[in-house]
């Protein structure tokens, strides 16, 4: 795995400042500041309920923060920028349509002609290795196939950032490998990857940078090598050691 | 007055003899109700989708009104359409009263709130499932509404069936605006009411049997379609 130094990636793609979100009395995200740069693959780690998925949803614009801002290359995020972000969920949301129609649906906003759309759909089918199942109902695919389809659907929109919320949770090893191959391929094309996982092995295989979140706050942002060899907090050490973190 | 067996025999005889009057009444009933359901769906389905994805002031009030209109008595609709189409009414110049078109309008007004309210419920459930995907793809309300309507197409067939059931079985509205004129606006339900009052139970029962058979056939067809769609995970 190529080790990308965070300091060597000078362009801040996303700049998060003072991000907070509360629901009722409960603070879910608490004054998060961070800079996410192009090039490196960022994994968001933390114990259950730490706020990882909510942080991802805030980045994608699926939720609005109470206070704070997210800047895209120094600019406020608008609908044009949102089209540069794609998100894949732990449980893929597939339309009640065929595999090919699911891919085609994602291109609704791409402003492409019929030929270009067909090409992108073919590209998506190839990426997900689902050419033979193109006309099959998407919801009858296996879990791994569904997740590959969801990933391909996100990628054919040509995003700049791909956000993945535990994309391989509850998948068998072969499916995990296939999904990771697609993520790797996206990374090799220059797409910024930000993902949530609980799988430390996957962190080693896929990530360059770790954002460690505990109780809605980023307690650590460092390289994977640094984080795994000498985590910067007791909570992170406990998490890596598999101890329960409350 | 003839007994049940005799009446039933007469009814079957009328059905299998292919009586011209009977066929005319059945065809007009189908023509009026199917037209009303198609028009009701044309208005009600997009209205249901708009209630799900639209963000506008008064949305909840509109939902409450549409839900309330689901249970409107047909005679009230008939009266309103009658007043609108009568010579002194705003649409009197169209000269539509006591015509099949007036019956279509009345049934459409009956069906539209039912279709809109039931569609909204189905589409709301689907929207809950899809909303993250839609948000992540940054789709417009129009694109979302279209996607919901397409993906819920098999559920919406059941909704349109409910509309058809309400239209074909209703008697009050078509009686008022159609006038139950022989060979012109006489449909199954109005004929059943009339023939029963005259004591001609054979024709009334024949039409009743046809009405029930139609209902069962349409229901079975839609159920079959939905079940195939469910097997393919499209419903």
Short mmCIF file of C-alpha atoms in Angstrom, two decimals:
data_model
loop_
_atom_site.label_atom_id
_atom_site.label_comp_id
_atom_site.label_asym_id
_atom_site.label_seq_id
_atom_site.Cartn_x
_atom_site.Cartn_y
_atom_site.Cartn_z
CA UNK A 1 0.00 0.00 0.00
CA UNK A 2 1.51 3.37 -0.96
CA UNK A 3 2.11 5.46 2.14
CA UNK A 4 0.96 8.99 1.43
CA UNK A 5 2.16 11.62 3.83
CA UNK A 6 -0.61 13.98 4.81
CA UNK A 7 1.81 16.90 4.75
CA UNK A 8 2.61 16.13 1.08
CA UNK A 9 -0.98 16.74 0.01
CA UNK A 10 -1.15 20.52 0.09
CA UNK A 11 -4.63 21.20 -1.35
CA UNK A 12 -7.39 21.14 1.29
CA UNK A 13 -10.34 19.62 -0.49
CA UNK A 14 -12.72 19.90 2.42
CA UNK A 15 -12.26 22.17 5.38
CA UNK A 16 -14.48 21.54 8.37
CA UNK A 17 -14.73 24.26 11.01
CA UNK A 18 -16.58 24.25 14.31
CA UNK A 19 -19.05 21.61 13.15
CA UNK A 20 -21.64 20.74 15.81
CA UNK A 21 -24.93 18.91 15.79
CA UNK A 22 -27.26 18.17 18.67
CA UNK A 23 -30.54 16.34 18.85
CA UNK A 24 -32.48 17.40 21.91
CA UNK A 25 -30.11 17.36 24.86
CA UNK A 26 -27.70 14.99 23.13
CA UNK A 27 -24.64 16.35 21.35
CA UNK A 28 -23.83 14.07 18.42
CA UNK A 29 -21.07 16.12 16.80
CA UNK A 30 -19.12 18.47 19.00
CA UNK A 31 -17.09 21.29 17.49
CA UNK A 32 -15.23 19.31 14.84
CA UNK A 33 -12.38 20.99 12.97
CA UNK A 34 -10.41 19.15 10.32
CA UNK A 35 -8.92 19.44 6.88
CA UNK A 36 -9.35 16.67 4.33
CA UNK A 37 -6.86 16.71 1.49
CA UNK A 38 -6.88 15.31 -2.00
CA UNK A 39 -5.03 12.14 -2.77
CA UNK A 40 -5.03 10.28 0.50
CA UNK A 41 -7.66 7.82 1.62
CA UNK A 42 -9.21 8.79 4.92
CA UNK A 43 -10.76 6.34 7.32
CA UNK A 44 -13.06 7.58 10.06
CA UNK A 45 -12.63 5.35 13.07
CA UNK A 46 -14.19 5.31 16.49
CA UNK A 47 -16.33 3.27 18.83
CA UNK A 48 -20.03 2.66 18.19
CA UNK A 49 -22.10 5.80 18.64
CA UNK A 50 -19.07 8.07 18.36
CA UNK A 51 -20.67 10.05 15.52
CA UNK A 52 -18.77 8.62 12.52
CA UNK A 53 -21.76 8.03 10.27
CA UNK A 54 -23.30 11.37 11.20
CA UNK A 55 -20.02 13.09 10.38
CA UNK A 56 -20.07 11.41 6.96
CA UNK A 57 -23.68 12.46 6.38
CA UNK A 58 -22.81 16.03 7.32
CA UNK A 59 -19.93 15.97 4.84
CA UNK A 60 -22.25 14.69 2.12
CA UNK A 61 -24.89 17.30 2.88
CA UNK A 62 -27.49 14.74 3.94
CA UNK A 63 -27.75 16.50 7.31
CA UNK A 64 -27.38 20.15 8.24
CA UNK A 65 -25.18 21.08 11.21
CA UNK A 66 -26.45 23.35 13.98
CA UNK A 67 -23.30 25.44 13.73
CA UNK A 68 -20.06 25.28 11.82
CA UNK A 69 -19.17 25.11 8.17
CA UNK A 70 -17.80 22.78 5.54
CA UNK A 71 -15.84 24.48 2.77
CA UNK A 72 -15.08 22.87 -0.58
CA UNK A 73 -11.74 24.17 -1.81
CA UNK A 74 -12.37 27.33 0.17
CA UNK A 75 -15.92 27.81 -1.12
CA UNK A 76 -19.26 27.16 0.56
CA UNK A 77 -20.84 23.93 -0.57
CA UNK A 78 -23.58 24.46 -3.14
CA UNK A 79 -25.60 22.13 -5.34
CA UNK A 80 -22.86 22.03 -8.00
CA UNK A 81 -20.35 20.89 -5.37
CA UNK A 82 -22.80 18.33 -4.00
CA UNK A 83 -22.76 16.66 -7.40
CA UNK A 84 -19.04 16.06 -6.83
CA UNK A 85 -19.83 14.02 -3.72
CA UNK A 86 -21.14 10.48 -3.81
CA UNK A 87 -22.10 8.33 -0.87
CA UNK A 88 -22.57 4.59 -0.45
CA UNK A 89 -24.37 3.27 2.59
CA UNK A 90 -23.85 0.16 4.70
CA UNK A 91 -27.15 -1.23 3.44
CA UNK A 92 -27.30 -0.41 -0.26
CA UNK A 93 -30.43 1.44 -1.28
CA UNK A 94 -31.45 -0.12 -4.58
CA UNK A 95 -34.39 0.90 -6.69
CA UNK A 96 -37.06 -1.58 -7.69
CA UNK A 97 -35.55 -1.83 -11.13
CA UNK A 98 -33.02 -3.84 -13.05
CA UNK A 99 -29.29 -3.62 -12.39
CA UNK A 100 -28.75 -1.49 -15.52
CA UNK A 101 -31.71 0.76 -14.69
CA UNK A 102 -30.25 1.39 -11.23
CA UNK A 103 -27.04 2.58 -12.84
CA UNK A 104 -28.89 4.67 -15.38
CA UNK A 105 -30.93 6.34 -12.65
CA UNK A 106 -27.83 7.80 -11.01
CA UNK A 107 -27.07 9.68 -14.23
CA UNK A 108 -30.29 11.68 -14.02
CA UNK A 109 -28.40 14.83 -13.10
CA UNK A 110 -25.36 14.26 -15.27
CA UNK A 111 -26.79 16.01 -18.33
CA UNK A 112 -25.61 13.25 -20.66
CA UNK A 113 -27.00 12.19 -24.00
CA UNK A 114 -28.40 8.71 -24.57
CA UNK A 115 -25.16 7.31 -26.02
CA UNK A 116 -22.99 8.69 -23.23
CA UNK A 117 -25.43 7.34 -20.65
CA UNK A 118 -25.30 3.89 -22.20
CA UNK A 119 -21.51 4.04 -22.12
CA UNK A 120 -21.50 5.01 -18.46
CA UNK A 121 -23.96 2.24 -17.63
CA UNK A 122 -21.74 -0.26 -19.45
CA UNK A 123 -18.78 1.12 -17.54
CA UNK A 124 -20.66 0.66 -14.27
CA UNK A 125 -21.64 -2.90 -15.16
CA UNK A 126 -18.01 -3.67 -15.98
CA UNK A 127 -16.77 -2.05 -12.77
CA UNK A 128 -19.23 -4.03 -10.65
CA UNK A 129 -18.64 -7.17 -12.74
CA UNK A 130 -22.39 -7.46 -13.23
CA UNK A 131 -22.58 -7.50 -17.05
CA UNK A 132 -24.29 -10.88 -17.05
CA UNK A 133 -26.91 -9.66 -14.59
CA UNK A 134 -27.65 -6.31 -16.26
CA UNK A 135 -31.31 -7.03 -16.85
CA UNK A 136 -31.90 -8.84 -13.56
CA UNK A 137 -33.86 -7.18 -10.74
CA UNK A 138 -31.29 -5.40 -8.58
CA UNK A 139 -32.94 -6.36 -5.33
CA UNK A 140 -32.50 -10.06 -6.06
CA UNK A 141 -28.70 -9.77 -6.13
CA UNK A 142 -26.59 -11.13 -3.28
CA UNK A 143 -25.40 -8.71 -0.58
CA UNK A 144 -21.95 -8.40 -2.14
CA UNK A 145 -23.35 -7.87 -5.63
CA UNK A 146 -25.74 -5.24 -4.31
CA UNK A 147 -22.90 -3.35 -2.66
CA UNK A 148 -20.79 -3.55 -5.83
CA UNK A 149 -23.72 -2.18 -7.78
CA UNK A 150 -24.20 0.65 -5.26
CA UNK A 151 -20.50 1.50 -5.53
CA UNK A 152 -20.52 1.40 -9.32
CA UNK A 153 -23.68 3.55 -9.34
CA UNK A 154 -21.92 6.14 -7.21
CA UNK A 155 -18.75 6.05 -9.30
CA UNK A 156 -20.31 6.45 -12.74
CA UNK A 157 -21.45 9.92 -11.66
CA UNK A 158 -17.70 10.75 -11.69
CA UNK A 159 -17.51 12.10 -8.13
CA UNK A 160 -14.47 13.86 -6.73
CA UNK A 161 -15.13 12.47 -3.26
CA UNK A 162 -16.55 9.06 -2.46
CA UNK A 163 -17.98 8.66 1.04
CA UNK A 164 -18.50 5.10 2.25
CA UNK A 165 -20.36 4.23 5.42
CA UNK A 166 -19.17 0.76 6.47
CA UNK A 167 -19.40 -0.55 2.90
CA UNK A 168 -18.25 -4.06 3.73
CA UNK A 169 -19.99 -4.66 7.05
CA UNK A 170 -21.73 -8.04 7.03
CA UNK A 171 -20.19 -9.12 3.71
CA UNK A 172 -18.31 -12.39 3.20
CA UNK A 173 -14.53 -12.20 2.56
CA UNK A 174 -14.83 -12.68 -1.21
CA UNK A 175 -17.35 -9.85 -1.42
CA UNK A 176 -15.16 -7.67 0.79
CA UNK A 177 -12.27 -8.27 -1.59
CA UNK A 178 -14.40 -7.34 -4.61
CA UNK A 179 -15.68 -4.17 -2.96
CA UNK A 180 -12.19 -3.17 -1.84
CA UNK A 181 -10.94 -3.69 -5.41
CA UNK A 182 -13.53 -1.17 -6.65
CA UNK A 183 -12.54 1.31 -3.93
CA UNK A 184 -8.88 0.87 -4.86
CA UNK A 185 -9.71 1.42 -8.51
CA UNK A 186 -11.59 4.63 -7.63
CA UNK A 187 -8.63 5.82 -5.56
CA UNK A 188 -6.23 5.10 -8.42
CA UNK A 189 -8.36 7.39 -10.61
CA UNK A 190 -7.83 10.25 -8.17
CA UNK A 191 -11.12 10.07 -6.30
CA UNK A 192 -10.84 11.09 -2.67
CA UNK A 193 -12.03 8.22 -0.49
CA UNK A 194 -13.48 8.83 2.96
CA UNK A 195 -14.85 5.75 4.65
CA UNK A 196 -16.07 4.45 7.97
CA UNK A 197 -15.14 0.97 9.12
CA UNK A 198 -14.64 -1.10 12.24
CA UNK A 199 -12.27 -3.48 10.46
CA UNK A 200 -8.70 -2.65 11.45
CA UNK A 201 -7.41 -4.96 8.72
CA UNK A 202 -9.29 -2.90 6.19
CA UNK A 203 -7.75 0.24 7.65
CA UNK A 204 -4.31 -1.26 6.93
CA UNK A 205 -5.33 -2.32 3.42
CA UNK A 206 -7.25 0.74 2.27
CA UNK A 207 -6.45 3.85 4.28
CA UNK A 208 -3.64 6.40 4.41
CA UNK A 209 -5.03 8.70 7.07
CA UNK A 210 -7.10 8.13 10.22
CA UNK A 211 -9.65 10.45 11.75
CA UNK A 212 -10.46 9.07 15.19
CA UNK A 213 -13.78 10.26 16.58
CA UNK A 214 -14.87 9.80 20.18
CA UNK A 215 -18.05 11.28 21.63
CA UNK A 216 -18.60 13.45 18.58
CA UNK A 217 -15.14 14.98 18.62
CA UNK A 218 -12.06 14.24 16.53
CA UNK A 219 -9.44 13.25 19.02
CA UNK A 220 -6.80 12.35 16.48
CA UNK A 221 -5.99 12.93 12.80
CA UNK A 222 -2.85 11.19 11.72
CA UNK A 223 -1.37 8.71 9.26
CA UNK A 224 -2.43 5.09 9.50
CA UNK A 225 1.11 3.94 10.30
CA UNK A 226 1.39 6.44 13.14
CA UNK A 227 -2.06 5.63 14.49
CA UNK A 228 -1.56 1.88 14.49
CA UNK A 229 1.95 1.97 15.97
CA UNK A 230 1.39 4.61 18.61
CA UNK A 231 -2.15 5.88 18.98
CA UNK A 232 -2.31 9.33 20.47
CA UNK A 233 -4.92 8.72 23.14
CA UNK A 234 -5.89 6.09 25.68
CA UNK A 235 -9.29 5.78 24.01
CA UNK A 236 -7.67 5.04 20.65
CA UNK A 237 -5.34 2.49 22.29
CA UNK A 238 -8.28 0.78 23.95
CA UNK A 239 -10.19 0.79 20.66
CA UNK A 240 -7.29 -0.80 18.78
CA UNK A 241 -6.79 -3.36 21.51
CA UNK A 242 -10.42 -4.39 21.15
CA UNK A 243 -11.39 -3.21 24.61
CA UNK A 244 -14.86 -1.78 25.12
CA UNK A 245 -14.85 1.98 24.77
CA UNK A 246 -17.85 3.78 26.26
CA UNK B 1 -92.90 -11.97 -6.94
CA UNK B 2 -90.64 -14.78 -8.31
CA UNK B 3 -88.55 -16.84 -5.91
CA UNK B 4 -84.78 -16.66 -5.62
CA UNK B 5 -84.12 -19.73 -7.79
CA UNK B 6 -86.40 -18.47 -10.52
CA UNK B 7 -84.82 -15.00 -10.41
CA UNK B 8 -81.34 -16.48 -10.46
CA UNK B 9 -82.23 -18.64 -13.46
CA UNK B 10 -83.63 -15.63 -15.25
CA UNK B 11 -80.52 -13.63 -14.48
CA UNK B 12 -78.23 -16.36 -15.88
CA UNK B 13 -80.44 -16.63 -18.95
CA UNK B 14 -80.11 -12.87 -19.53
CA UNK B 15 -76.34 -13.02 -19.12
CA UNK B 16 -75.79 -15.96 -21.44
CA UNK B 17 -78.30 -14.77 -24.04
CA UNK B 18 -76.11 -11.68 -24.55
CA UNK B 19 -79.09 -9.33 -24.27
CA UNK B 20 -78.31 -6.14 -26.19
CA UNK B 21 -79.66 -3.94 -23.41
CA UNK B 22 -77.54 -5.70 -20.86
CA UNK B 23 -74.38 -5.41 -22.97
CA UNK B 24 -75.10 -1.73 -23.62
CA UNK B 25 -75.48 -1.02 -19.90
CA UNK B 26 -72.32 -2.95 -18.98
CA UNK B 27 -70.26 -1.28 -21.70
CA UNK B 28 -71.42 2.21 -20.69
CA UNK B 29 -70.64 1.45 -17.03
CA UNK B 30 -67.15 0.31 -17.94
CA UNK B 31 -66.60 3.24 -20.28
CA UNK B 32 -67.66 5.78 -17.64
CA UNK B 33 -65.81 4.21 -14.72
CA UNK B 34 -62.58 3.41 -16.58
CA UNK B 35 -62.48 6.96 -18.00
CA UNK B 36 -63.09 8.38 -14.53
CA UNK B 37 -60.36 6.22 -12.98
CA UNK B 38 -57.85 7.10 -15.70
CA UNK B 39 -58.55 10.80 -15.26
CA UNK B 40 -58.56 10.41 -11.46
CA UNK B 41 -55.16 8.71 -11.61
CA UNK B 42 -53.82 11.35 -13.97
CA UNK B 43 -54.59 13.96 -11.32
CA UNK B 44 -54.42 11.90 -8.11
CA UNK B 45 -51.08 10.14 -8.58
CA UNK B 46 -49.00 13.27 -9.22
CA UNK B 47 -50.95 15.00 -6.45
CA UNK B 48 -50.04 12.16 -4.05
CA UNK B 49 -46.37 12.40 -5.08
CA UNK B 50 -46.43 16.18 -4.70
CA UNK B 51 -47.76 15.79 -1.16
CA UNK B 52 -44.77 13.55 -0.37
CA UNK B 53 -41.90 15.50 -1.91
CA UNK B 54 -43.31 19.02 -2.12
CA UNK B 55 -42.41 21.60 0.50
CA UNK B 56 -45.06 24.29 0.53
CA UNK B 57 -47.17 26.05 3.14
CA UNK B 58 -50.48 24.35 3.86
CA UNK B 59 -49.26 20.88 2.92
CA UNK B 60 -50.63 19.28 6.07
CA UNK B 61 -53.96 21.04 5.64
CA UNK B 62 -54.16 19.77 2.05
CA UNK B 63 -53.39 16.23 3.25
CA UNK B 64 -56.15 16.46 5.84
CA UNK B 65 -58.63 17.75 3.25
CA UNK B 66 -57.77 15.05 0.73
CA UNK B 67 -58.05 12.37 3.39
CA UNK B 68 -61.43 13.78 4.40
CA UNK B 69 -62.61 13.87 0.77
CA UNK B 70 -61.93 10.15 0.46
CA UNK B 71 -65.12 9.54 2.39
CA UNK B 72 -67.31 12.10 0.63
CA UNK B 73 -70.81 10.70 -0.03
CA UNK B 74 -71.35 10.26 -3.79
CA UNK B 75 -74.68 12.07 -3.62
CA UNK B 76 -72.89 15.19 -2.37
CA UNK B 77 -70.45 15.03 -5.30
CA UNK B 78 -73.42 14.41 -7.59
CA UNK B 79 -75.20 17.46 -6.21
CA UNK B 80 -72.11 19.68 -6.61
CA UNK B 81 -71.56 18.52 -10.21
CA UNK B 82 -75.28 18.92 -10.90
CA UNK B 83 -75.19 22.52 -9.65
CA UNK B 84 -72.06 23.24 -11.66
CA UNK B 85 -73.44 21.77 -14.89
CA UNK B 86 -77.07 22.89 -14.62
CA UNK B 87 -78.15 25.72 -16.90
CA UNK B 88 -77.84 28.27 -14.11
CA UNK B 89 -74.44 26.88 -13.03
CA UNK B 90 -70.99 28.12 -14.08
CA UNK B 91 -70.54 25.33 -16.65
CA UNK B 92 -74.14 25.25 -17.84
CA UNK B 93 -73.18 26.50 -21.30
CA UNK B 94 -71.31 23.25 -21.91
CA UNK B 95 -74.65 21.43 -21.86
CA UNK B 96 -73.18 18.35 -20.22
CA UNK B 97 -75.85 17.54 -17.67
CA UNK B 98 -77.49 14.12 -18.16
CA UNK B 99 -74.64 12.90 -20.35
CA UNK B 100 -71.98 10.23 -19.92
CA UNK B 101 -69.38 13.02 -19.69
CA UNK B 102 -71.14 14.43 -16.63
CA UNK B 103 -71.05 10.97 -15.06
CA UNK B 104 -67.31 10.71 -15.80
CA UNK B 105 -66.73 14.10 -14.16
CA UNK B 106 -68.69 13.11 -11.06
CA UNK B 107 -66.92 9.76 -10.70
CA UNK B 108 -63.55 11.36 -11.33
CA UNK B 109 -64.18 13.78 -8.47
CA UNK B 110 -65.05 10.81 -6.28
CA UNK B 111 -61.98 8.82 -7.29
CA UNK B 112 -59.30 11.54 -7.29
CA UNK B 113 -59.05 12.15 -3.50
CA UNK B 114 -59.04 8.39 -2.87
CA UNK B 115 -56.24 7.83 -5.39
CA UNK B 116 -54.26 10.83 -4.12
CA UNK B 117 -54.54 9.83 -0.46
CA UNK B 118 -53.70 6.16 -0.98
CA UNK B 119 -50.87 7.03 -3.38
CA UNK B 120 -49.43 9.44 -0.83
CA UNK B 121 -49.32 6.67 1.79
CA UNK B 122 -47.54 4.23 -0.54
CA UNK B 123 -45.13 6.86 -1.86
CA UNK B 124 -44.37 8.16 1.63
CA UNK B 125 -43.22 4.69 2.71
CA UNK B 126 -41.07 4.35 -0.38
CA UNK B 127 -39.62 7.83 0.08
CA UNK B 128 -38.51 6.93 3.61
CA UNK B 129 -36.59 4.01 2.12
CA UNK B 130 -35.06 5.99 -0.76
CA UNK B 131 -34.52 9.42 0.76
CA UNK B 132 -30.82 8.97 1.53
CA UNK B 133 -30.14 7.82 -2.01
CA UNK B 134 -32.10 10.71 -3.49
CA UNK B 135 -30.32 13.19 -1.24
CA UNK B 136 -26.90 11.76 -2.07
CA UNK B 137 -27.70 12.02 -5.80
CA UNK B 138 -28.85 15.62 -5.27
CA UNK B 139 -32.08 15.09 -7.22
CA UNK B 140 -34.77 17.69 -7.74
CA UNK B 141 -38.29 17.23 -6.33
CA UNK B 142 -39.53 16.57 -9.86
CA UNK B 143 -36.98 13.78 -10.39
CA UNK B 144 -37.81 12.29 -6.98
CA UNK B 145 -41.55 12.33 -7.67
CA UNK B 146 -41.05 10.63 -11.04
CA UNK B 147 -38.79 7.97 -9.50
CA UNK B 148 -41.25 7.30 -6.68
CA UNK B 149 -44.20 7.00 -9.05
CA UNK B 150 -42.30 4.58 -11.27
CA UNK B 151 -40.93 2.43 -8.47
CA UNK B 152 -44.30 2.23 -6.74
CA UNK B 153 -46.08 1.38 -9.99
CA UNK B 154 -47.31 -2.02 -8.84
CA UNK B 155 -48.60 -0.67 -5.52
CA UNK B 156 -50.26 2.15 -7.41
CA UNK B 157 -52.08 -0.38 -9.54
CA UNK B 158 -53.83 -1.50 -6.37
CA UNK B 159 -54.60 2.13 -5.64
CA UNK B 160 -56.18 2.58 -9.06
CA UNK B 161 -58.11 -0.62 -8.48
CA UNK B 162 -59.53 0.84 -5.27
CA UNK B 163 -60.54 3.86 -7.35
CA UNK B 164 -62.20 1.61 -9.93
CA UNK B 165 -64.07 -0.19 -7.15
CA UNK B 166 -65.39 3.10 -5.80
CA UNK B 167 -66.38 4.34 -9.26
CA UNK B 168 -68.08 1.25 -10.65
CA UNK B 169 -70.04 0.58 -7.44
CA UNK B 170 -71.31 4.11 -6.91
CA UNK B 171 -74.89 4.97 -7.70
CA UNK B 172 -75.78 8.32 -6.11
CA UNK B 173 -73.63 10.67 -8.16
CA UNK B 174 -74.29 9.11 -11.58
CA UNK B 175 -77.99 8.94 -10.82
CA UNK B 176 -78.10 12.71 -10.12
CA UNK B 177 -75.90 13.94 -12.98
CA UNK B 178 -76.77 11.21 -15.50
CA UNK B 179 -80.47 10.96 -14.83
CA UNK B 180 -80.56 7.21 -15.57
CA UNK B 181 -81.83 7.77 -19.10
CA UNK B 182 -82.42 4.56 -21.05
CA UNK B 183 -79.86 3.95 -23.83
CA UNK B 184 -78.01 7.13 -22.85
CA UNK B 185 -76.86 7.28 -19.25
CA UNK B 186 -78.13 4.06 -17.73
CA UNK B 187 -75.31 2.17 -16.00
CA UNK B 188 -75.25 -1.03 -13.97
CA UNK B 189 -75.81 0.47 -10.52
CA UNK B 190 -78.59 2.84 -11.56
CA UNK B 191 -80.28 0.04 -13.50
CA UNK B 192 -80.10 -2.28 -10.51
CA UNK B 193 -81.73 0.40 -8.34
CA UNK B 194 -84.42 1.09 -10.93
CA UNK B 195 -85.21 -2.51 -11.85
CA UNK B 196 -85.35 -3.56 -8.20
CA UNK B 197 -87.88 -0.81 -7.49
CA UNK B 198 -89.91 -1.98 -10.50
CA UNK B 199 -89.73 -5.58 -9.35
CA UNK B 200 -87.75 -6.78 -12.41
CA UNK B 201 -85.30 -8.69 -10.28
CA UNK B 202 -83.91 -10.86 -13.09
CA UNK B 203 -82.19 -7.96 -14.86
CA UNK B 204 -81.11 -6.43 -11.54
CA UNK B 205 -79.55 -9.69 -10.39
CA UNK B 206 -77.90 -10.27 -13.80
CA UNK B 207 -76.25 -6.89 -13.54
CA UNK B 208 -75.31 -7.61 -9.91
CA UNK B 209 -73.63 -10.86 -10.96
CA UNK B 210 -71.74 -9.09 -13.76
CA UNK B 211 -70.68 -6.32 -11.37
CA UNK B 212 -69.29 -8.81 -8.87
CA UNK B 213 -67.62 -10.88 -11.61
CA UNK B 214 -65.95 -7.78 -13.03
CA UNK B 215 -64.73 -6.80 -9.61
CA UNK B 216 -63.34 -10.28 -8.90
CA UNK B 217 -61.69 -10.51 -12.34
CA UNK B 218 -59.99 -7.12 -12.10
CA UNK B 219 -58.86 -7.84 -8.52
CA UNK B 220 -57.46 -11.23 -9.50
CA UNK B 221 -55.60 -9.75 -12.47
CA UNK B 222 -54.02 -7.01 -10.36
CA UNK B 223 -53.16 -9.45 -7.57
CA UNK B 224 -51.51 -11.76 -10.10
CA UNK B 225 -49.51 -8.88 -11.53
CA UNK B 226 -48.42 -7.70 -8.09
CA UNK B 227 -47.45 -11.17 -7.04
CA UNK B 228 -45.27 -11.59 -10.15
CA UNK B 229 -43.74 -8.20 -9.49
CA UNK B 230 -43.05 -9.16 -5.87
CA UNK B 231 -41.34 -12.36 -6.97
CA UNK B 232 -39.05 -10.21 -9.09
CA UNK B 233 -38.55 -7.77 -6.19
CA UNK B 234 -40.10 -4.97 -8.25
CA UNK B 235 -43.00 -4.43 -5.84
#
